[in-house]
PDB file of C-alpha atoms in Angstrom:
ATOM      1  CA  UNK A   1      79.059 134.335 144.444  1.00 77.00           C
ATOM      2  CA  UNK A   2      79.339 136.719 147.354  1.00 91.00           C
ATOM      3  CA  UNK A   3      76.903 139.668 147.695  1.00 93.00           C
ATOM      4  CA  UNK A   4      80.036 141.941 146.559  1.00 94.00           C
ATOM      5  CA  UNK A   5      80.128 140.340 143.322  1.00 95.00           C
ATOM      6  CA  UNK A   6      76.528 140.440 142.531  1.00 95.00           C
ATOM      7  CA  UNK A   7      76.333 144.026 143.626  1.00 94.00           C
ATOM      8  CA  UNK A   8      78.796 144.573 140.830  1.00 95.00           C
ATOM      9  CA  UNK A   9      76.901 142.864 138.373  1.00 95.00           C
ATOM     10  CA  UNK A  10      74.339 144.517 138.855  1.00 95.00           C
ATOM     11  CA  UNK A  11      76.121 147.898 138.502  1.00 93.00           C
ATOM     12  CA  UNK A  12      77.545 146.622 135.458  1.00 93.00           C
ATOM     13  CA  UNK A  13      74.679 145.446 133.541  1.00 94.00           C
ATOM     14  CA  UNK A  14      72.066 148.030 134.639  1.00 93.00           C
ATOM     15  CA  UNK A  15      74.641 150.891 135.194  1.00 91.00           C
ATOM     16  CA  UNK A  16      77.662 150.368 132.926  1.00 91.00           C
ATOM     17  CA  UNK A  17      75.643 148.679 130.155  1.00 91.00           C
ATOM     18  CA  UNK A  18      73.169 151.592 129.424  1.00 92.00           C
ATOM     19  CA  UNK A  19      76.215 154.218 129.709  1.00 90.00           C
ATOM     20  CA  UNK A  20      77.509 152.182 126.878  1.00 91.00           C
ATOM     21  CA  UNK A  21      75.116 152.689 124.474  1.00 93.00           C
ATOM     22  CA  UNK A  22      74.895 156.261 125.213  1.00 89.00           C
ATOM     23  CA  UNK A  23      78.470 156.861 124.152  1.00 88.00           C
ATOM     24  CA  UNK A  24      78.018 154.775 121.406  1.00 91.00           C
ATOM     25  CA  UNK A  25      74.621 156.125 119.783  1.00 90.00           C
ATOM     26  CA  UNK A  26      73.229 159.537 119.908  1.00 81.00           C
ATOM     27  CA  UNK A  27      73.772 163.489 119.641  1.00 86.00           C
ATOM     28  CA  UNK A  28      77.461 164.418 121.011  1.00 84.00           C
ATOM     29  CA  UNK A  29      76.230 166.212 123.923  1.00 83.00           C
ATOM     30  CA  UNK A  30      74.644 163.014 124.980  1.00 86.00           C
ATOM     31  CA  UNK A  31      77.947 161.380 124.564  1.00 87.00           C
ATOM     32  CA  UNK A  32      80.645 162.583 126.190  1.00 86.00           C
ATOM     33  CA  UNK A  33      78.179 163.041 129.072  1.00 87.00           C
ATOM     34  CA  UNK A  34      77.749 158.922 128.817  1.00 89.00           C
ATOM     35  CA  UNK A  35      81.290 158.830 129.345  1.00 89.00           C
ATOM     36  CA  UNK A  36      81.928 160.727 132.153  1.00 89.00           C
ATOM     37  CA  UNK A  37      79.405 158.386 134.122  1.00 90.00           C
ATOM     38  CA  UNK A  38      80.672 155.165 132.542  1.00 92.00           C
ATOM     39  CA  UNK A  39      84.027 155.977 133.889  1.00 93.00           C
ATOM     40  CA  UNK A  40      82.498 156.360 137.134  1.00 93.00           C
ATOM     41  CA  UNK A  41      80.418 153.242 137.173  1.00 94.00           C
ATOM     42  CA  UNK A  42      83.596 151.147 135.863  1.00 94.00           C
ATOM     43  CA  UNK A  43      85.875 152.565 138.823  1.00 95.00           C
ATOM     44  CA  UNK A  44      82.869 151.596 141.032  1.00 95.00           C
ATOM     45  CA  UNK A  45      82.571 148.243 139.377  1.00 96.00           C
ATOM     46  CA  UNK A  46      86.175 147.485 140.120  1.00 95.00           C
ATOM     47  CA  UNK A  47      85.623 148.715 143.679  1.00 95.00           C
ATOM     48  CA  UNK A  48      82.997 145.889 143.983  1.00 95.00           C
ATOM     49  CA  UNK A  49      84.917 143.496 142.212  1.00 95.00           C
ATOM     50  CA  UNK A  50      87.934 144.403 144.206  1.00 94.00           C
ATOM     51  CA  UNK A  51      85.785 143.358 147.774  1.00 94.00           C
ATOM     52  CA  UNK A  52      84.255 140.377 145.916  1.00 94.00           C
ATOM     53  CA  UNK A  53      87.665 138.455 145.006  1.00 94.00           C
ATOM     54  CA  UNK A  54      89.930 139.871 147.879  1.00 92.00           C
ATOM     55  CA  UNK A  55      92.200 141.457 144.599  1.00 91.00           C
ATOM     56  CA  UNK A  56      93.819 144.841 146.376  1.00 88.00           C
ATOM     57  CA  UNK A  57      95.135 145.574 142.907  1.00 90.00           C
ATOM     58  CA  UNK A  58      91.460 146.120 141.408  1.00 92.00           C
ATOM     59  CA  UNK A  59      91.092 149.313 144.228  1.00 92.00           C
ATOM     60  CA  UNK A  60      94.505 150.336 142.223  1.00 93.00           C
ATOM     61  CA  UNK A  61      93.185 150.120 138.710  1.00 93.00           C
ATOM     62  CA  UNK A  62      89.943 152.162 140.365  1.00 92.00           C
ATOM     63  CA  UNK A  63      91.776 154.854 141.482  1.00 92.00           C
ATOM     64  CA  UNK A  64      93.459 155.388 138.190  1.00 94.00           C
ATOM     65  CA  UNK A  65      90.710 155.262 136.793  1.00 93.00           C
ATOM     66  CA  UNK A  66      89.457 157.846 138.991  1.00 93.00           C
ATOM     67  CA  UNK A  67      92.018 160.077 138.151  1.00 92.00           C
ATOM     68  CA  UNK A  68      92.299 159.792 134.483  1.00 92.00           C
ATOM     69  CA  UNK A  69      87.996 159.473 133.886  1.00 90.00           C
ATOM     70  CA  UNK A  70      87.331 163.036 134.321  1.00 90.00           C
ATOM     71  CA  UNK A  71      90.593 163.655 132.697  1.00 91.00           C
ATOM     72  CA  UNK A  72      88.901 162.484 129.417  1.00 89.00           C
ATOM     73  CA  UNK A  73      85.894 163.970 129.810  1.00 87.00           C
ATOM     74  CA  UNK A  74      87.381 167.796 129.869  1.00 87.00           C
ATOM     75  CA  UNK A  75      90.256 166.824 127.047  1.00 89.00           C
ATOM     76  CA  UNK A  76      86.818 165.373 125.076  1.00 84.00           C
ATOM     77  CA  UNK A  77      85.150 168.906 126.207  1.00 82.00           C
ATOM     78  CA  UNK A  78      87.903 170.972 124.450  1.00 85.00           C
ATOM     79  CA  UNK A  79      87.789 168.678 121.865  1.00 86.00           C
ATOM     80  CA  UNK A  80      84.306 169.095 120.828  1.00 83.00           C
ATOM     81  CA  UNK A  81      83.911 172.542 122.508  1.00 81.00           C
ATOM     82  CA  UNK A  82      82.631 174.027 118.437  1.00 82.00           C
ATOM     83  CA  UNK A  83      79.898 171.176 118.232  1.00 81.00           C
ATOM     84  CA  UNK A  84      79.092 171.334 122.440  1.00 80.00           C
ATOM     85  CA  UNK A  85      78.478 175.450 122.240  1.00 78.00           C
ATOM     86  CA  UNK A  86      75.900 174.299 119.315  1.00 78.00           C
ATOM     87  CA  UNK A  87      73.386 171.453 121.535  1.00 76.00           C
ATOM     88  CA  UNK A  88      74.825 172.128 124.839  1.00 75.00           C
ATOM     89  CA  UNK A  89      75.003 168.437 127.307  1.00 79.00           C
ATOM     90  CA  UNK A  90      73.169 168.731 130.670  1.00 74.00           C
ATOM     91  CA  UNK A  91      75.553 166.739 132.863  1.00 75.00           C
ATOM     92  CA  UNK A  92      74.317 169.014 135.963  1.00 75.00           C
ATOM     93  CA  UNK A  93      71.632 165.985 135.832  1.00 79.00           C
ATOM     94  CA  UNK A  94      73.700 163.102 136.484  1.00 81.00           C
ATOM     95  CA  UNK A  95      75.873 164.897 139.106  1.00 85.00           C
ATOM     96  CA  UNK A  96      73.820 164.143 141.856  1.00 88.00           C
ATOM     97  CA  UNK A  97      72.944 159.814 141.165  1.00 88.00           C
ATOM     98  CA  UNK A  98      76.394 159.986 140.422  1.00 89.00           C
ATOM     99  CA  UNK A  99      77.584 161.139 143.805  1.00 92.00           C
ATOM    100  CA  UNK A 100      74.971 159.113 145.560  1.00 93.00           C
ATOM    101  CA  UNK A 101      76.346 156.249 143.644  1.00 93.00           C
ATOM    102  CA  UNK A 102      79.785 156.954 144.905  1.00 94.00           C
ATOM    103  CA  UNK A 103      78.984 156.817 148.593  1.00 94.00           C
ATOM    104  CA  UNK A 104      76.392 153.823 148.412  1.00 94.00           C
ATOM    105  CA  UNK A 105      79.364 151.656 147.291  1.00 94.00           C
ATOM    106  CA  UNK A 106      82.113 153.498 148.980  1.00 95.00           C
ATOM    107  CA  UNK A 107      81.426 153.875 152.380  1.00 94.00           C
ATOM    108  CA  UNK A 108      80.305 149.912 152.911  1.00 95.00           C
ATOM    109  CA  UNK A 109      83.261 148.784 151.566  1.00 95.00           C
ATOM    110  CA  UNK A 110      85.353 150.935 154.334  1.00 94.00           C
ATOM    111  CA  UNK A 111      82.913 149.381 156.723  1.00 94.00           C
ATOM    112  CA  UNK A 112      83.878 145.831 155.293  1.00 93.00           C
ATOM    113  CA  UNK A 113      87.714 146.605 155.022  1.00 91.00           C
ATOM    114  CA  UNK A 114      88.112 148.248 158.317  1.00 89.00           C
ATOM    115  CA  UNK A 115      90.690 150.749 159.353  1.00 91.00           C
ATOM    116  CA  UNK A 116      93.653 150.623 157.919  1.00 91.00           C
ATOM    117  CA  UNK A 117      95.484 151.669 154.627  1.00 92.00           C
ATOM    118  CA  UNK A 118      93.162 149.801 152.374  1.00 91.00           C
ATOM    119  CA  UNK A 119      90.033 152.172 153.459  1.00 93.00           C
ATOM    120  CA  UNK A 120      92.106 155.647 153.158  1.00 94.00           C
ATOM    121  CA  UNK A 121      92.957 154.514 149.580  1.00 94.00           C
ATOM    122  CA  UNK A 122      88.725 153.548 149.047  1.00 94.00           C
ATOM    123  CA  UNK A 123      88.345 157.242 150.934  1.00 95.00           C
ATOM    124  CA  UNK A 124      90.532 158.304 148.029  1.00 94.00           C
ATOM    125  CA  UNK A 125      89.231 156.792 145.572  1.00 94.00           C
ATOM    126  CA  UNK A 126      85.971 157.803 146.393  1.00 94.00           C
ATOM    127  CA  UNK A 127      86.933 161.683 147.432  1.00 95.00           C
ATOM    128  CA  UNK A 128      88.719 161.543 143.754  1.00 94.00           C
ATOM    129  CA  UNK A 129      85.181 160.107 141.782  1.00 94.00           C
ATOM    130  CA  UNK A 130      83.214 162.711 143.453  1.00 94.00           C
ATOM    131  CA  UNK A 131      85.138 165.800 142.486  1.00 93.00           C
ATOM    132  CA  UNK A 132      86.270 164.472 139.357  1.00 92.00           C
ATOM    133  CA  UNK A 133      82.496 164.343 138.451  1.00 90.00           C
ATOM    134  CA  UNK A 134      81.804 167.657 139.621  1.00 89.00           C
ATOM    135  CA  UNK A 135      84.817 169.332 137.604  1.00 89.00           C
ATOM    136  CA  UNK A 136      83.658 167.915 134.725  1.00 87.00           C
ATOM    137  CA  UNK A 137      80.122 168.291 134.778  1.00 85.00           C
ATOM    138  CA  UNK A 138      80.722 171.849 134.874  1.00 84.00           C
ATOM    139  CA  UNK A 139      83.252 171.976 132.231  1.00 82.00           C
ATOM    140  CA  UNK A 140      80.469 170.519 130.191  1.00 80.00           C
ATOM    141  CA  UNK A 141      77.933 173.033 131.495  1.00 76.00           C
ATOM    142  CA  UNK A 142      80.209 175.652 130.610  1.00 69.00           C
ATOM    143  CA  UNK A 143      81.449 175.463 127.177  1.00 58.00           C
ATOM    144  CA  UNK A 144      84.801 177.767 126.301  1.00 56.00           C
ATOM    145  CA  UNK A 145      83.487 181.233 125.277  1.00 55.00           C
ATOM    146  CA  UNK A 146      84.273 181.996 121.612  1.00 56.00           C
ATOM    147  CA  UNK A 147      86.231 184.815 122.582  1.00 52.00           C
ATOM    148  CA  UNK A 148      89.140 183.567 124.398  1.00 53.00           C
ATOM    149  CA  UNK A 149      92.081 182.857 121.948  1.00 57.00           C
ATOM    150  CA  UNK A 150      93.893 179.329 122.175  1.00 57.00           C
ATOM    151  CA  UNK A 151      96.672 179.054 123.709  1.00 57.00           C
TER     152      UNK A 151
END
């Protein structure tokens, strides 16, 4: 076991793990905020993982994942926008560890790959994760007004 691989597990169990059982137990708000930042810690997990057993195709299934994660989280905002406008969530909160997460993992492992294609795609990947997190963290901050008629 390399120091990539236990880095992940670590991330997993006392990142991923936790996020778990806040999407599965609790108030919504507290939900759909759990799995914004699961999505993120996966992605970062498979980042890790990617390093760890020299698998290029892991980075792949990261940035997928980095599109389609806050992808969820707004389609799970409109969703539940009646019940959210109720108990607001307070994702502003987990903005910040989340971002700091991002480049803790990110930016060694574009140290460790070198230049090259590989480290513009972790660059993406990463670039992706951070605004993705943003954008949604304010969608959840701001609930759709009760006003404005579907469309």
């Amino acid at each position: 076991m390399n120091g990539w691989l236990a880095a992940a597990a670590a991330l997993l169990l006392c990142g991923v793990g936790p996020a778990l059982w806040g999407v599965a137990t609790g108030p919504v708000r507290r939900r759909v905020v759990a799995q914004n930042l699961a999505t993120l810690l996966t992605c970062l997990v498979l980042l890790l993982l990617a390093q760890g057993y020299h698998r290029t195709a892991y980075v792949d299934l990261g940035l997928v994942l980095s599109l389609l994660g806050p992808v969820g989280t707004l389609v799970y905002a409109r969703l539940l926008a009646d019940e959210l406008a109720d108990d607001p969530p307070r994702s502003s909160r987990t903005t910040r560890p989340a971002v700091v997460a991002t480049l803790l993992v990110v930016l060694p492992l574009c140290v460790a790959t070198g230049p090259g294609r590989a480290t513009v795609k972790l660059l993406v990947t990463g670039a992706l994760l951070i605004a993705g997190n943003v954008v949604a963290s304010r969608a959840l901050d701001d609930p759709i007004p009760e006003d404005v008629p579907d469309e």
